[in-house]
């Protein structure tokens, strides 16, 4: 029985170009980086196994719109979307209020992966 999502692994062409979006814009905390890998987390203060990790792995990505898309909770969807574009992301769907109670934007990162930025409606 699954108890949580432990890690998302995202393949990227260039780790140095991909890292700013996930670390600086989305706000994940970098735990460590080694050749070709960067491990980030949603909560660096969480006990072991308490936070979701995002592993950026430098290898040839195979993105697709029909695959899995990660949704990242942010404080301000509009501001984070603008910052993501500055970091190299492309907007697929502009920030908009959704009927399920979130404001959401849909982006494509530098490697073609779809990701969503979300926040509860105010």
Short mmCIF file of C-alpha atoms in Angstrom, two decimals:
data_model
loop_
_atom_site.label_atom_id
_atom_site.label_comp_id
_atom_site.label_asym_id
_atom_site.label_seq_id
_atom_site.Cartn_x
_atom_site.Cartn_y
_atom_site.Cartn_z
CA UNK A 1 0.00 0.00 0.00
CA UNK A 2 1.46 3.37 -1.03
CA UNK A 3 1.73 5.88 1.80
CA UNK A 4 3.08 8.88 -0.15
CA UNK A 5 4.98 9.92 -3.25
CA UNK A 6 8.63 9.70 -2.23
CA UNK A 7 10.35 11.14 -5.31
CA UNK A 8 9.77 12.52 -8.77
CA UNK A 9 12.66 11.98 -11.18
CA UNK A 10 12.86 14.47 -14.03
CA UNK A 11 15.25 13.90 -16.93
CA UNK A 12 16.96 17.09 -18.14
CA UNK A 13 19.37 17.85 -20.99
CA UNK A 14 21.40 20.40 -19.03
CA UNK A 15 21.31 20.35 -15.23
CA UNK A 16 22.70 23.88 -14.90
CA UNK A 17 19.93 25.29 -17.10
CA UNK A 18 17.15 23.21 -15.52
CA UNK A 19 18.02 23.81 -11.86
CA UNK A 20 17.00 27.50 -11.59
CA UNK A 21 13.36 26.75 -12.48
CA UNK A 22 12.93 24.05 -9.87
CA UNK A 23 15.12 25.59 -7.14
CA UNK A 24 14.80 29.36 -7.57
CA UNK A 25 11.33 29.73 -9.07
CA UNK A 26 9.33 26.83 -7.66
CA UNK A 27 11.23 27.06 -4.38
CA UNK A 28 12.44 23.51 -3.87
CA UNK A 29 15.47 23.26 -1.58
CA UNK A 30 18.62 21.73 -3.05
CA UNK A 31 19.86 18.94 -0.79
CA UNK A 32 22.91 18.04 -2.85
CA UNK A 33 24.30 17.94 -6.37
CA UNK A 34 26.78 15.52 -7.86
CA UNK A 35 27.86 14.98 -11.45
CA UNK A 36 24.65 14.80 -13.49
CA UNK A 37 22.23 14.79 -10.52
CA UNK A 38 20.61 17.34 -8.22
CA UNK A 39 18.36 16.25 -5.35
CA UNK A 40 15.79 18.77 -4.20
CA UNK A 41 13.07 18.56 -1.55
CA UNK A 42 9.76 20.16 -0.68
CA UNK A 43 10.68 20.40 3.01
CA UNK A 44 14.32 20.23 4.13
CA UNK A 45 13.29 20.17 7.80
CA UNK A 46 11.02 17.15 7.48
CA UNK A 47 12.08 13.90 9.14
CA UNK A 48 13.42 11.18 6.86
CA UNK A 49 10.67 10.08 4.53
CA UNK A 50 8.48 13.07 5.37
CA UNK A 51 8.93 15.23 2.28
CA UNK A 52 8.72 14.64 -1.45
CA UNK A 53 12.04 14.72 -3.29
CA UNK A 54 12.59 15.91 -6.84
CA UNK A 55 15.62 14.40 -8.56
CA UNK A 56 16.89 16.24 -11.63
CA UNK A 57 18.83 13.69 -13.65
CA UNK A 58 20.95 14.87 -16.57
CA UNK A 59 20.13 12.43 -19.37
CA UNK A 60 18.21 12.65 -22.62
CA UNK A 61 14.60 13.44 -21.74
CA UNK A 62 11.61 11.99 -23.58
CA UNK A 63 8.85 14.48 -22.77
CA UNK A 64 5.26 14.12 -23.82
CA UNK A 65 1.97 15.84 -23.13
CA UNK A 66 0.19 12.55 -22.45
CA UNK A 67 2.49 11.55 -19.60
CA UNK A 68 2.50 12.46 -15.94
CA UNK A 69 2.57 16.15 -15.02
CA UNK A 70 3.72 17.27 -11.58
CA UNK A 71 1.77 20.07 -9.87
CA UNK A 72 3.80 22.32 -7.59
CA UNK A 73 2.02 24.38 -4.92
CA UNK A 74 3.26 27.98 -4.89
CA UNK A 75 2.18 31.09 -2.96
CA UNK A 76 1.42 33.19 -6.06
CA UNK A 77 0.71 31.40 -9.35
CA UNK A 78 0.92 34.56 -11.47
CA UNK A 79 4.28 35.70 -10.06
CA UNK A 80 5.73 32.17 -10.18
CA UNK A 81 4.57 31.77 -13.79
CA UNK A 82 6.30 35.02 -14.78
CA UNK A 83 9.49 33.95 -13.00
CA UNK A 84 9.32 30.51 -14.64
CA UNK A 85 9.16 32.11 -18.08
CA UNK A 86 12.24 34.17 -17.20
CA UNK A 87 13.95 30.90 -16.21
CA UNK A 88 13.21 29.37 -19.62
CA UNK A 89 9.78 27.77 -19.23
CA UNK A 90 7.05 28.23 -21.84
CA UNK A 91 3.42 28.87 -20.93
CA UNK A 92 0.96 26.24 -22.15
CA UNK A 93 -2.03 27.61 -20.21
CA UNK A 94 -1.95 31.06 -18.62
CA UNK A 95 -2.80 31.35 -14.92
CA UNK A 96 -6.55 30.92 -14.46
CA UNK A 97 -9.05 30.12 -11.72
CA UNK A 98 -10.21 26.52 -11.98
CA UNK A 99 -13.62 25.16 -11.01
CA UNK A 100 -12.02 22.71 -8.55
CA UNK A 101 -10.86 25.61 -6.34
CA UNK A 102 -7.32 26.31 -7.50
CA UNK A 103 -5.57 28.94 -9.56
CA UNK A 104 -3.36 27.07 -12.02
CA UNK A 105 -0.92 27.65 -14.83
CA UNK A 106 0.49 24.94 -17.06
CA UNK A 107 4.09 25.23 -18.25
CA UNK A 108 6.59 23.34 -20.36
CA UNK A 109 10.11 23.33 -18.91
CA UNK A 110 13.29 23.68 -21.01
CA UNK A 111 13.26 19.93 -21.67
CA UNK A 112 9.63 19.77 -22.77
CA UNK A 113 8.12 18.36 -19.57
CA UNK A 114 4.68 19.61 -18.57
CA UNK A 115 4.32 20.98 -15.05
CA UNK A 116 1.61 22.89 -13.25
CA UNK A 117 1.84 25.69 -10.71
CA UNK A 118 -1.13 25.76 -8.32
CA UNK A 119 -2.50 27.65 -5.34
CA UNK A 120 -5.85 27.60 -3.55
CA UNK A 121 -8.27 30.27 -4.71
CA UNK A 122 -8.28 33.25 -2.38
#
